[in-house]
Amino acid sequence: MRSRTSSVYSTLDSLMTPDVTFSELAQSDGDVSEATRTFQMDEDAFRRFYDGTARSLWAYLWRTTGDARLADDLLQEVYYRFLRSAAPPTDEKHRRNYLFRIATNLVRDARRRRAFDALDERAAVDATEVPSGEDLAARSARKIDIGRAMARLSVRERGLLWLAYANGCSHQEIAAALGLKPSSIKMLLFRARRRLAALLARGRR
Amino acid sequence: MIRECLHEREVVGAATSGDWPCRVEPALRAHVAACNSCSALVELATMLRDDHDALCREARVPPAAHVWRRAAIRTRVEAQRAAAQPIIVTERFAAACATGILFAAFSWVSPARVWAALATQAATRFAENCSDLTIASSAALKPALPLVIGLTACALFVPVALHFLLWDD
């Protein structure tokens, strides 16, 4: 398990664009406001946007990668790329789709570089704290069921289902976020749904 | 072939918005109770929505200010790296030039010495024979000229190249 985890993060390093080293951080500890001029958004607007999207985006990253640490790293990377993008959409809804599009591409890149081959089913249910207490037992069991079932789906299927039913996105929004044709979403979603239902039913047996 | 129920979008909308089951029309509730496809859909959508809400509650995301500042620092560092790129290229080019000149100088040394000795002998004989000292001295110095140029270039370029190579911030 440990070796798998270390290999995940070594490949993650290669996935990310070179990050800041400690010495560079020390040098740049002063005024960085100059650098923010290249951003297409001011800090207050970013804060509002971030507060409205970060948790939902983290949940999406966590459910599509099945790795909480990878989700943490990807979250930073997604917002960094969003801020550095040349012309992000101005409309709030499109901005959100654009953010999920960046996230989807990063998850796909991580998968291509084998940062995660397949979701570890145990990791997919363990990374967040499962609440204790008898009254929460059913909720915990259901969460574990979803974690295990989602772990067996493909990245695209996870993304489709999550965006459609957890985030409540329309077919157009899903197509924009996943880079698919809007006309194919209905069919893909139907198949993914059927697969998830079958996996959940199998898990309950 | 997908057989989609006519109420599917309505059902998905209710389930994902959190309206299900309390804030929906009784007719829709009745339909879901009777339709297998819609009841399965509601179950799945509610499950995913609940999971999403639970994960959002439990998510420990860094504060916006932290993400903003980190992005700003990273942008600045990347800009510095981009600005330093031509200097690095120049340094490497200078180092390559110096190495080349050094090799050229060394390769000139031994043949040049031989040529110089031979030329001196020839010049002496020539001077003895012709008694023309001016012609003799120029004939003796001619083969040693590349050696002189090489060593001068080395003396100029090597310290500069070493300076760029070893210089750090």
PDB file of C-alpha atoms in Angstrom, chain A residues 17-20 24-25 28-32 35-36 38-39 41-43 46 50 55-56 58 62-63 76-77 79-80 83-84 128-129 139 142-143 146 162 164-168 186-187 190 193 196 200 204, chain B residues 1-4 8-9 12 15-16 37 41 43-78 80-81 169:
ATOM      1  CA  THR A  17       3.793  21.938 -13.697  1.00  0.00           C
ATOM      2  CA  PRO A  18       6.918  22.666 -11.615  1.00  0.00           C
ATOM      3  CA  ASP A  19       5.811  23.993  -8.274  1.00  0.00           C
ATOM      4  CA  VAL A  20       7.537  26.487  -6.041  1.00  0.00           C
ATOM      5  CA  GLU A  24      12.013  30.274  -4.322  1.00  0.00           C
ATOM      6  CA  LEU A  25       9.236  30.655  -1.796  1.00  0.00           C
ATOM      7  CA  SER A  28       9.188  35.519  -3.276  1.00  0.00           C
ATOM      8  CA  ASP A  29       7.841  36.012   0.192  1.00  0.00           C
ATOM      9  CA  GLY A  30       7.567  39.733  -0.319  1.00  0.00           C
ATOM     10  CA  ASP A  31       5.075  41.545  -2.429  1.00  0.00           C
ATOM     11  CA  VAL A  32       3.482  39.277  -5.004  1.00  0.00           C
ATOM     12  CA  ALA A  35       2.168  38.698 -10.300  1.00  0.00           C
ATOM     13  CA  THR A  36      -1.596  38.825  -9.761  1.00  0.00           C
ATOM     14  CA  THR A  38      -1.806  38.497 -15.017  1.00  0.00           C
ATOM     15  CA  PHE A  39      -4.864  36.941 -13.371  1.00  0.00           C
ATOM     16  CA  MET A  41      -9.955  38.049 -11.765  1.00  0.00           C
ATOM     17  CA  ASP A  42      -9.369  40.229  -8.713  1.00  0.00           C
ATOM     18  CA  GLU A  43      -8.949  38.718  -5.276  1.00  0.00           C
ATOM     19  CA  PHE A  46     -11.893  35.006  -6.781  1.00  0.00           C
ATOM     20  CA  TYR A  50     -13.803  29.934  -4.704  1.00  0.00           C
ATOM     21  CA  ARG A  55     -16.086  22.186  -1.752  1.00  0.00           C
ATOM     22  CA  SER A  56     -18.142  20.915  -4.639  1.00  0.00           C
ATOM     23  CA  TRP A  58     -13.132  18.853  -4.099  1.00  0.00           C
ATOM     24  CA  TRP A  62     -12.350  13.010  -4.624  1.00  0.00           C
ATOM     25  CA  ARG A  63     -15.084  10.888  -6.175  1.00  0.00           C
ATOM     26  CA  GLN A  76      -4.845  23.794  -6.010  1.00  0.00           C
ATOM     27  CA  GLU A  77      -3.767  23.026  -9.548  1.00  0.00           C
ATOM     28  CA  TYR A  79      -7.582  27.010  -9.419  1.00  0.00           C
ATOM     29  CA  TYR A  80      -4.057  27.927 -10.439  1.00  0.00           C
ATOM     30  CA  LEU A  83      -6.432  32.007 -12.677  1.00  0.00           C
ATOM     31  CA  ARG A  84      -3.701  31.732 -15.303  1.00  0.00           C
ATOM     32  CA  THR A 128     -13.201  11.075   4.708  1.00  0.00           C
ATOM     33  CA  GLU A 129     -14.290  10.418   8.224  1.00  0.00           C
ATOM     34  CA  ARG A 139     -25.637   6.697   6.101  1.00  0.00           C
ATOM     35  CA  ARG A 142     -24.581   3.869   2.005  1.00  0.00           C
ATOM     36  CA  LYS A 143     -21.466   5.995   1.675  1.00  0.00           C
ATOM     37  CA  ILE A 146     -21.238   4.377  -3.215  1.00  0.00           C
ATOM     38  CA  TRP A 162     -21.443  12.985 -10.411  1.00  0.00           C
ATOM     39  CA  ALA A 164     -25.571  14.884 -13.517  1.00  0.00           C
ATOM     40  CA  TYR A 165     -26.934  13.731 -10.186  1.00  0.00           C
ATOM     41  CA  ALA A 166     -24.692  15.172  -7.478  1.00  0.00           C
ATOM     42  CA  ASN A 167     -24.134  18.585  -9.044  1.00  0.00           C
ATOM     43  CA  GLY A 168     -27.420  18.679 -10.967  1.00  0.00           C
ATOM     44  CA  LYS A 186     -27.990  10.924 -22.762  1.00  0.00           C
ATOM     45  CA  MET A 187     -26.777   7.525 -23.914  1.00  0.00           C
ATOM     46  CA  PHE A 190     -27.990   5.970 -19.208  1.00  0.00           C
ATOM     47  CA  ARG A 193     -26.467   4.810 -14.417  1.00  0.00           C
ATOM     48  CA  LEU A 196     -23.800   1.946 -11.079  1.00  0.00           C
ATOM     49  CA  LEU A 200     -24.860  -1.148  -5.984  1.00  0.00           C
ATOM     50  CA  ARG A 204     -26.030  -5.179  -1.288  1.00  0.00           C
TER      51      ARG A 204
ATOM     52  CA  MET B   1     -32.411   1.727 -27.296  1.00  0.00           C
ATOM     53  CA  ILE B   2     -33.024   4.063 -24.381  1.00  0.00           C
ATOM     54  CA  ARG B   3     -36.541   4.138 -23.069  1.00  0.00           C
ATOM     55  CA  GLU B   4     -36.696   7.383 -21.186  1.00  0.00           C
ATOM     56  CA  GLU B   8     -37.400  11.793 -16.075  1.00  0.00           C
ATOM     57  CA  ARG B   9     -36.052  15.353 -16.285  1.00  0.00           C
ATOM     58  CA  VAL B  12     -33.963  14.364 -11.776  1.00  0.00           C
ATOM     59  CA  ALA B  15     -33.926  14.880  -6.717  1.00  0.00           C
ATOM     60  CA  THR B  16     -30.830  16.977  -7.446  1.00  0.00           C
ATOM     61  CA  SER B  37     -37.347   3.650 -14.066  1.00  0.00           C
ATOM     62  CA  LEU B  41     -33.480   7.121 -10.825  1.00  0.00           C
ATOM     63  CA  GLU B  43     -32.925   6.421  -5.480  1.00  0.00           C
ATOM     64  CA  LEU B  44     -29.649   6.811  -7.355  1.00  0.00           C
ATOM     65  CA  ALA B  45     -29.816  10.596  -7.672  1.00  0.00           C
ATOM     66  CA  THR B  46     -30.751  11.034  -4.005  1.00  0.00           C
ATOM     67  CA  MET B  47     -27.916   8.768  -2.979  1.00  0.00           C
ATOM     68  CA  LEU B  48     -25.359  10.694  -5.025  1.00  0.00           C
ATOM     69  CA  ARG B  49     -26.758  14.037  -3.914  1.00  0.00           C
ATOM     70  CA  ASP B  50     -26.571  13.009  -0.244  1.00  0.00           C
ATOM     71  CA  ASP B  51     -23.030  11.764  -0.773  1.00  0.00           C
ATOM     72  CA  HIS B  52     -22.129  15.072  -2.437  1.00  0.00           C
ATOM     73  CA  ASP B  53     -23.619  17.067   0.439  1.00  0.00           C
ATOM     74  CA  ALA B  54     -21.823  14.917   3.019  1.00  0.00           C
ATOM     75  CA  LEU B  55     -18.496  15.282   1.206  1.00  0.00           C
ATOM     76  CA  CYS B  56     -18.980  19.035   0.886  1.00  0.00           C
ATOM     77  CA  ARG B  57     -19.605  19.259   4.621  1.00  0.00           C
ATOM     78  CA  GLU B  58     -16.552  17.173   5.450  1.00  0.00           C
ATOM     79  CA  ALA B  59     -14.223  18.700   2.835  1.00  0.00           C
ATOM     80  CA  ARG B  60     -11.279  20.584   4.316  1.00  0.00           C
ATOM     81  CA  VAL B  61     -10.350  22.930   1.516  1.00  0.00           C
ATOM     82  CA  PRO B  62      -7.684  25.606   2.040  1.00  0.00           C
ATOM     83  CA  PRO B  63      -8.898  29.192   2.443  1.00  0.00           C
ATOM     84  CA  ALA B  64      -9.297  31.247  -0.732  1.00  0.00           C
ATOM     85  CA  ALA B  65      -6.566  33.685   0.360  1.00  0.00           C
ATOM     86  CA  HIS B  66      -4.089  30.827   0.661  1.00  0.00           C
ATOM     87  CA  VAL B  67      -4.879  29.511  -2.833  1.00  0.00           C
ATOM     88  CA  TRP B  68      -4.696  33.033  -4.253  1.00  0.00           C
ATOM     89  CA  ARG B  69      -1.338  33.796  -2.648  1.00  0.00           C
ATOM     90  CA  ARG B  70       0.117  30.447  -3.647  1.00  0.00           C
ATOM     91  CA  ALA B  71      -0.981  31.024  -7.229  1.00  0.00           C
ATOM     92  CA  ALA B  72       0.544  34.527  -7.147  1.00  0.00           C
ATOM     93  CA  ILE B  73       3.861  33.224  -5.797  1.00  0.00           C
ATOM     94  CA  ARG B  74       3.939  30.466  -8.362  1.00  0.00           C
ATOM     95  CA  THR B  75       3.198  32.921 -11.152  1.00  0.00           C
ATOM     96  CA  ARG B  76       6.015  35.165  -9.983  1.00  0.00           C
ATOM     97  CA  VAL B  77       8.479  32.295  -9.702  1.00  0.00           C
ATOM     98  CA  GLU B  78       7.553  31.072 -13.167  1.00  0.00           C
ATOM     99  CA  GLN B  80      11.439  34.743 -12.898  1.00  0.00           C
ATOM    100  CA  ARG B  81      12.348  31.391 -14.393  1.00  0.00           C
ATOM    101  CA  ASP B 169      22.586  34.505  -7.920  1.00  0.00           C
TER     102      ASP B 169
END
